């Protein structure tokens, strides 16, 4: 099974900082990669989806990049706010796994006022 | 946008009983639905792939006789946890694409507690 690794497991930053969350995966033959946000005890909120043919996607203060050759994706959050505190999950989709998503363990982010 | 509705959002049941969780695609047809499970402070793990009109495909280590999946229509898949035990307590969440290879749309999840 393809592995998805997220570093760091937890991160605490003061409000206003820019930060980067990392995701790495084995096998470059991915179909797409998605970033999600999960609040405690809640479901998933889709943030960004990058197709395998794309290098990055942007939405507001969020920017996600994809480097298939190195097996890496990063989620960049600009000017962090306390409301950004949540767990961020990276997930890859493979065509050979029936187009299911394979998730990393997530990065728990705390943005302090 | 595509919406997936899942219910109940939470359920408490006694050990030995069965619990059914429903997952509906509200504004699109889903030939495939994915069922995930998430234990506390863990990530989402794929349990099974539900296929409309055919048998579900289970991931390694998931007991198909314990976690019964039915996908009888293009808008409804159900997961029944049979003879539930405390170790089955978890967060169950379903998802579906509105086209093959498309982004997955997730339900809000079901928090199951078995006492």
GROMACS .gro file of N, CA and C in nm, chain A residues 18-111:
model
  282
   18UNK      N    1   0.360   3.284   0.880
   18UNK     CA    2   0.341   3.199   0.763
   18UNK      C    3   0.397   3.061   0.797
   19UNK      N    4   0.331   2.957   0.750
   19UNK     CA    5   0.380   2.824   0.786
   19UNK      C    6   0.363   2.727   0.670
   20UNK      N    7   0.440   2.619   0.680
   20UNK     CA    8   0.440   2.517   0.575
   20UNK      C    9   0.417   2.380   0.639
   21UNK      N   10   0.323   2.308   0.585
   21UNK     CA   11   0.299   2.171   0.626
   21UNK      C   12   0.346   2.080   0.514
   22UNK      N   13   0.409   1.971   0.553
   22UNK     CA   14   0.471   1.883   0.455
   22UNK      C   15   0.401   1.748   0.444
   23UNK      N   16   0.400   1.697   0.324
   23UNK     CA   17   0.340   1.568   0.296
   23UNK      C   18   0.431   1.496   0.196
   24UNK      N   19   0.464   1.372   0.226
   24UNK     CA   20   0.546   1.295   0.132
   24UNK      C   21   0.477   1.162   0.104
   25UNK      N   22   0.503   1.109  -0.012
   25UNK     CA   23   0.436   0.986  -0.051
   25UNK      C   24   0.530   0.901  -0.135
   26UNK      N   25   0.507   0.771  -0.128
   26UNK     CA   26   0.585   0.678  -0.209
   26UNK      C   27   0.516   0.663  -0.344
   27UNK      N   28   0.592   0.633  -0.444
   27UNK     CA   29   0.540   0.610  -0.578
   27UNK      C   30   0.486   0.737  -0.639
   28UNK      N   31   0.543   0.779  -0.746
   28UNK     CA   32   0.505   0.905  -0.809
   28UNK      C   33   0.382   0.890  -0.899
   29UNK      N   34   0.330   0.768  -0.912
   29UNK     CA   35   0.218   0.747  -1.003
   29UNK      C   36   0.085   0.779  -0.936
   30UNK      N   37   0.072   0.903  -0.887
   30UNK     CA   38  -0.052   0.940  -0.822
   30UNK      C   39  -0.148   1.000  -0.924
   31UNK      N   40  -0.275   0.996  -0.891
   31UNK     CA   41  -0.378   1.053  -0.979
   31UNK      C   42  -0.405   1.197  -0.940
   32UNK      N   43  -0.423   1.221  -0.809
   32UNK     CA   44  -0.430   1.357  -0.758
   32UNK      C   45  -0.397   1.357  -0.610
   33UNK      N   46  -0.380   1.474  -0.556
   33UNK     CA   47  -0.350   1.488  -0.414
   33UNK      C   48  -0.441   1.595  -0.357
   34UNK      N   49  -0.495   1.567  -0.240
   34UNK     CA   50  -0.588   1.660  -0.178
   34UNK      C   51  -0.542   1.695  -0.037
   35UNK      N   52  -0.571   1.817   0.002
   35UNK     CA   53  -0.552   1.861   0.138
   35UNK      C   54  -0.689   1.887   0.201
   36UNK      N   55  -0.704   1.839   0.325
   36UNK     CA   56  -0.828   1.856   0.399
   36UNK      C   57  -0.799   1.921   0.534
   37UNK      N   58  -0.903   1.978   0.588
   37UNK     CA   59  -0.899   2.028   0.724
   37UNK      C   60  -1.001   1.949   0.805
   38UNK      N   61  -0.963   1.912   0.927
   38UNK     CA   62  -1.056   1.844   1.016
   38UNK      C   63  -1.053   1.911   1.153
   39UNK      N   64  -1.168   1.961   1.195
   39UNK     CA   65  -1.180   2.017   1.329
   39UNK      C   66  -1.212   1.905   1.426
   40UNK      N   67  -1.179   1.921   1.555
   40UNK     CA   68  -1.198   1.813   1.652
   40UNK      C   69  -1.340   1.758   1.651
   41UNK      N   70  -1.351   1.629   1.638
   41UNK     CA   71  -1.481   1.563   1.642
   41UNK      C   72  -1.568   1.587   1.521
   42UNK      N   73  -1.512   1.646   1.418
   42UNK     CA   74  -1.591   1.680   1.299
   42UNK      C   75  -1.546   1.603   1.177
   43UNK      N   76  -1.619   1.625   1.068
   43UNK     CA   77  -1.582   1.564   0.941
   43UNK      C   78  -1.473   1.641   0.872
   44UNK      N   79  -1.462   1.619   0.741
   44UNK     CA   80  -1.354   1.678   0.663
   44UNK      C   81  -1.403   1.796   0.580
   45UNK      N   82  -1.317   1.896   0.570
   45UNK     CA   83  -1.341   2.007   0.478
   45UNK      C   84  -1.232   2.005   0.373
   46UNK      N   85  -1.271   1.993   0.248
   46UNK     CA   86  -1.173   1.992   0.141
   46UNK      C   87  -1.115   2.132   0.121
   47UNK      N   88  -0.983   2.139   0.115
   47UNK     CA   89  -0.916   2.268   0.098
   47UNK      C   90  -0.869   2.288  -0.045
   48UNK      N   91  -0.787   2.196  -0.090
   48UNK     CA   92  -0.728   2.210  -0.223
   48UNK      C   93  -0.709   2.072  -0.285
   49UNK      N   94  -0.724   2.064  -0.415
   49UNK     CA   95  -0.699   1.942  -0.490
   49UNK      C   96  -0.603   1.974  -0.602
   50UNK      N   97  -0.498   1.895  -0.613
   50UNK     CA   98  -0.400   1.914  -0.720
   50UNK      C   99  -0.400   1.790  -0.807
   51UNK      N  100  -0.430   1.807  -0.933
   51UNK     CA  101  -0.423   1.695  -1.026
   51UNK      C  102  -0.277   1.661  -1.052
   52UNK      N  103  -0.253   1.541  -1.097
   52UNK     CA  104  -0.115   1.496  -1.119
   52UNK      C  105  -0.043   1.579  -1.224
   53UNK      N  106  -0.119   1.643  -1.313
   53UNK     CA  107  -0.059   1.725  -1.418
   53UNK      C  108  -0.031   1.867  -1.372
   54UNK      N  109  -0.075   1.899  -1.251
   54UNK     CA  110  -0.059   2.035  -1.200
   54UNK      C  111   0.056   2.043  -1.101
   55UNK      N  112   0.103   2.165  -1.078
   55UNK     CA  113   0.212   2.185  -0.982
   55UNK      C  114   0.165   2.254  -0.855
   56UNK      N  115   0.059   2.333  -0.865
   56UNK     CA  116   0.012   2.400  -0.745
   56UNK      C  117  -0.131   2.447  -0.764
   57UNK      N  118  -0.194   2.474  -0.648
   57UNK     CA  119  -0.327   2.529  -0.646
   57UNK      C  120  -0.332   2.631  -0.532
   58UNK      N  121  -0.411   2.734  -0.552
   58UNK     CA  122  -0.421   2.840  -0.452
   58UNK      C  123  -0.566   2.869  -0.421
   59UNK      N  124  -0.592   2.896  -0.293
   59UNK     CA  125  -0.724   2.939  -0.251
   59UNK      C  126  -0.707   3.032  -0.133
   60UNK      N  127  -0.728   3.159  -0.155
   60UNK     CA  128  -0.713   3.256  -0.046
   60UNK      C  129  -0.573   3.256   0.010
   61UNK      N  130  -0.563   3.232   0.140
   61UNK     CA  131  -0.432   3.230   0.206
   61UNK      C  132  -0.361   3.095   0.196
   62UNK      N  133  -0.422   3.002   0.126
   62UNK     CA  134  -0.365   2.869   0.115
   62UNK      C  135  -0.305   2.846  -0.022
   63UNK      N  136  -0.190   2.780  -0.022
   63UNK     CA  137  -0.127   2.742  -0.147
   63UNK      C  138  -0.070   2.602  -0.130
   64UNK      N  139  -0.105   2.514  -0.221
   64UNK     CA  140  -0.055   2.377  -0.214
   64UNK      C  141   0.027   2.349  -0.339
   65UNK      N  142   0.139   2.283  -0.320
   65UNK     CA  143   0.224   2.247  -0.433
   65UNK      C  144   0.238   2.096  -0.442
   66UNK      N  145   0.273   2.051  -0.559
   66UNK     CA  146   0.292   1.907  -0.580
   66UNK      C  147   0.416   1.885  -0.665
   67UNK      N  148   0.507   1.802  -0.615
   67UNK     CA  149   0.626   1.762  -0.688
   67UNK      C  150   0.626   1.610  -0.694
   68UNK      N  151   0.579   1.558  -0.804
   68UNK     CA  152   0.565   1.412  -0.816
   68UNK      C  153   0.701   1.344  -0.816
   69UNK      N  154   0.799   1.406  -0.878
   69UNK     CA  155   0.929   1.340  -0.892
   69UNK      C  156   0.994   1.315  -0.757
   70UNK      N  157   0.974   1.408  -0.665
   70UNK     CA  158   1.031   1.391  -0.531
   70UNK      C  159   0.931   1.331  -0.434
   71UNK      N  160   0.808   1.313  -0.477
   71UNK     CA  161   0.706   1.256  -0.390
   71UNK      C  162   0.669   1.347  -0.275
   72UNK      N  163   0.652   1.476  -0.305
   72UNK     CA  164   0.624   1.571  -0.198
   72UNK      C  165   0.513   1.668  -0.236
   73UNK      N  166   0.440   1.708  -0.132
   73UNK     CA  167   0.344   1.817  -0.145
   73UNK      C  168   0.357   1.904  -0.022
   74UNK      N  169   0.338   2.031  -0.039
   74UNK     CA  170   0.339   2.123   0.075
   74UNK      C  171   0.213   2.206   0.074
   75UNK      N  172   0.167   2.237   0.194
   75UNK     CA  173   0.056   2.329   0.211
   75UNK      C  174   0.110   2.451   0.283
   76UNK      N  175   0.100   2.564   0.216
   76UNK     CA  176   0.150   2.690   0.270
   76UNK      C  177   0.031   2.771   0.319
   77UNK      N  178   0.037   2.814   0.445
   77UNK     CA  179  -0.068   2.898   0.501
   77UNK      C  180  -0.008   3.033   0.534
   78UNK      N  181  -0.060   3.135   0.473
   78UNK     CA  182  -0.008   3.270   0.494
   78UNK      C  183  -0.085   3.339   0.605
   79UNK      N  184  -0.012   3.420   0.679
   79UNK     CA  185  -0.073   3.505   0.782
   79UNK      C  186  -0.171   3.425   0.868
   80UNK      N  187  -0.120   3.327   0.937
   80UNK     CA  188  -0.206   3.234   1.011
   80UNK      C  189  -0.292   3.307   1.115
   81UNK      N  190  -0.410   3.248   1.138
   81UNK     CA  191  -0.507   3.304   1.233
   81UNK      C  192  -0.549   3.195   1.331
   82UNK      N  193  -0.594   3.233   1.449
   82UNK     CA  194  -0.640   3.130   1.545
   82UNK      C  195  -0.746   3.037   1.487
   83UNK      N  196  -0.828   3.090   1.397
   83UNK     CA  197  -0.930   3.007   1.334
   83UNK      C  198  -0.874   2.901   1.241
   84UNK      N  199  -0.746   2.907   1.212
   84UNK     CA  200  -0.681   2.804   1.128
   84UNK      C  201  -0.646   2.681   1.211
   85UNK      N  202  -0.660   2.690   1.342
   85UNK     CA  203  -0.625   2.577   1.429
   85UNK      C  204  -0.715   2.458   1.396
   86UNK      N  205  -0.653   2.348   1.360
   86UNK     CA  206  -0.725   2.227   1.318
   86UNK      C  207  -0.619   2.122   1.283
   87UNK      N  208  -0.666   2.005   1.244
   87UNK     CA  209  -0.575   1.904   1.190
   87UNK      C  210  -0.584   1.909   1.038
   88UNK      N  211  -0.470   1.909   0.974
   88UNK     CA  212  -0.464   1.915   0.829
   88UNK      C  213  -0.418   1.780   0.775
   89UNK      N  214  -0.499   1.725   0.687
   89UNK     CA  215  -0.473   1.593   0.633
   89UNK      C  216  -0.438   1.601   0.486
   90UNK      N  217  -0.338   1.526   0.449
   90UNK     CA  218  -0.297   1.513   0.310
   90UNK      C  219  -0.343   1.375   0.263
   91UNK      N  220  -0.391   1.365   0.142
   91UNK     CA  221  -0.439   1.236   0.091
   91UNK      C  222  -0.411   1.224  -0.057
   92UNK      N  223  -0.367   1.108  -0.097
   92UNK     CA  224  -0.340   1.084  -0.238
   92UNK      C  225  -0.444   0.991  -0.296
   93UNK      N  226  -0.470   1.010  -0.422
   93UNK     CA  227  -0.563   0.922  -0.493
   93UNK      C  228  -0.485   0.849  -0.603
   94UNK      N  229  -0.509   0.718  -0.610
   94UNK     CA  230  -0.445   0.636  -0.713
   94UNK      C  231  -0.551   0.572  -0.799
   95UNK      N  232  -0.521   0.562  -0.925
   95UNK     CA  233  -0.614   0.493  -1.013
   95UNK      C  234  -0.613   0.343  -0.987
   96UNK      N  235  -0.499   0.291  -0.944
   96UNK     CA  236  -0.491   0.146  -0.923
   96UNK      C  237  -0.544   0.103  -0.787
   97UNK      N  238  -0.596   0.196  -0.708
   97UNK     CA  239  -0.661   0.161  -0.583
   97UNK      C  240  -0.809   0.196  -0.589
   98UNK      N  241  -0.862   0.197  -0.711
   98UNK     CA  242  -1.003   0.224  -0.727
   98UNK      C  243  -1.043   0.368  -0.703
   99UNK      N  244  -0.948   0.459  -0.710
   99UNK     CA  245  -0.972   0.603  -0.691
   99UNK      C  246  -1.016   0.634  -0.548
  100UNK      N  247  -0.974   0.551  -0.454
  100UNK     CA  248  -0.994   0.584  -0.314
  100UNK      C  249  -0.881   0.677  -0.270
  101UNK      N  250  -0.901   0.745  -0.158
  101UNK     CA  251  -0.798   0.831  -0.102
  101UNK      C  252  -0.723   0.756   0.008
  102UNK      N  253  -0.592   0.775   0.008
  102UNK     CA  254  -0.506   0.719   0.111
  102UNK      C  255  -0.451   0.836   0.192
  103UNK      N  256  -0.485   0.839   0.321
  103UNK     CA  257  -0.458   0.955   0.404
  103UNK      C  258  -0.328   0.943   0.483
  104UNK      N  259  -0.265   1.058   0.507
  104UNK     CA  260  -0.160   1.066   0.605
  104UNK      C  261  -0.221   1.080   0.744
  105UNK      N  262  -0.136   1.083   0.847
  105UNK     CA  263  -0.185   1.090   0.984
  105UNK      C  264  -0.220   1.232   1.026
  106UNK      N  265  -0.181   1.328   0.945
  106UNK     CA  266  -0.221   1.466   0.972
  106UNK      C  267  -0.119   1.546   1.051
  107UNK      N  268  -0.133   1.677   1.041
  107UNK     CA  269  -0.057   1.771   1.122
  107UNK      C  270  -0.156   1.850   1.205
  108UNK      N  271  -0.140   1.844   1.336
  108UNK     CA  272  -0.227   1.919   1.425
  108UNK      C  273  -0.169   2.058   1.445
  109UNK      N  274  -0.242   2.159   1.400
  109UNK     CA  275  -0.194   2.297   1.404
  109UNK      C  276  -0.267   2.377   1.510
  110UNK      N  277  -0.188   2.448   1.589
  110UNK     CA  278  -0.244   2.541   1.687
  110UNK      C  279  -0.186   2.678   1.660
  111UNK      N  280  -0.273   2.772   1.635
  111UNK     CA  281  -0.232   2.911   1.614
  111UNK      C  282  -0.275   2.990   1.735
   0.00000   0.00000   0.00000
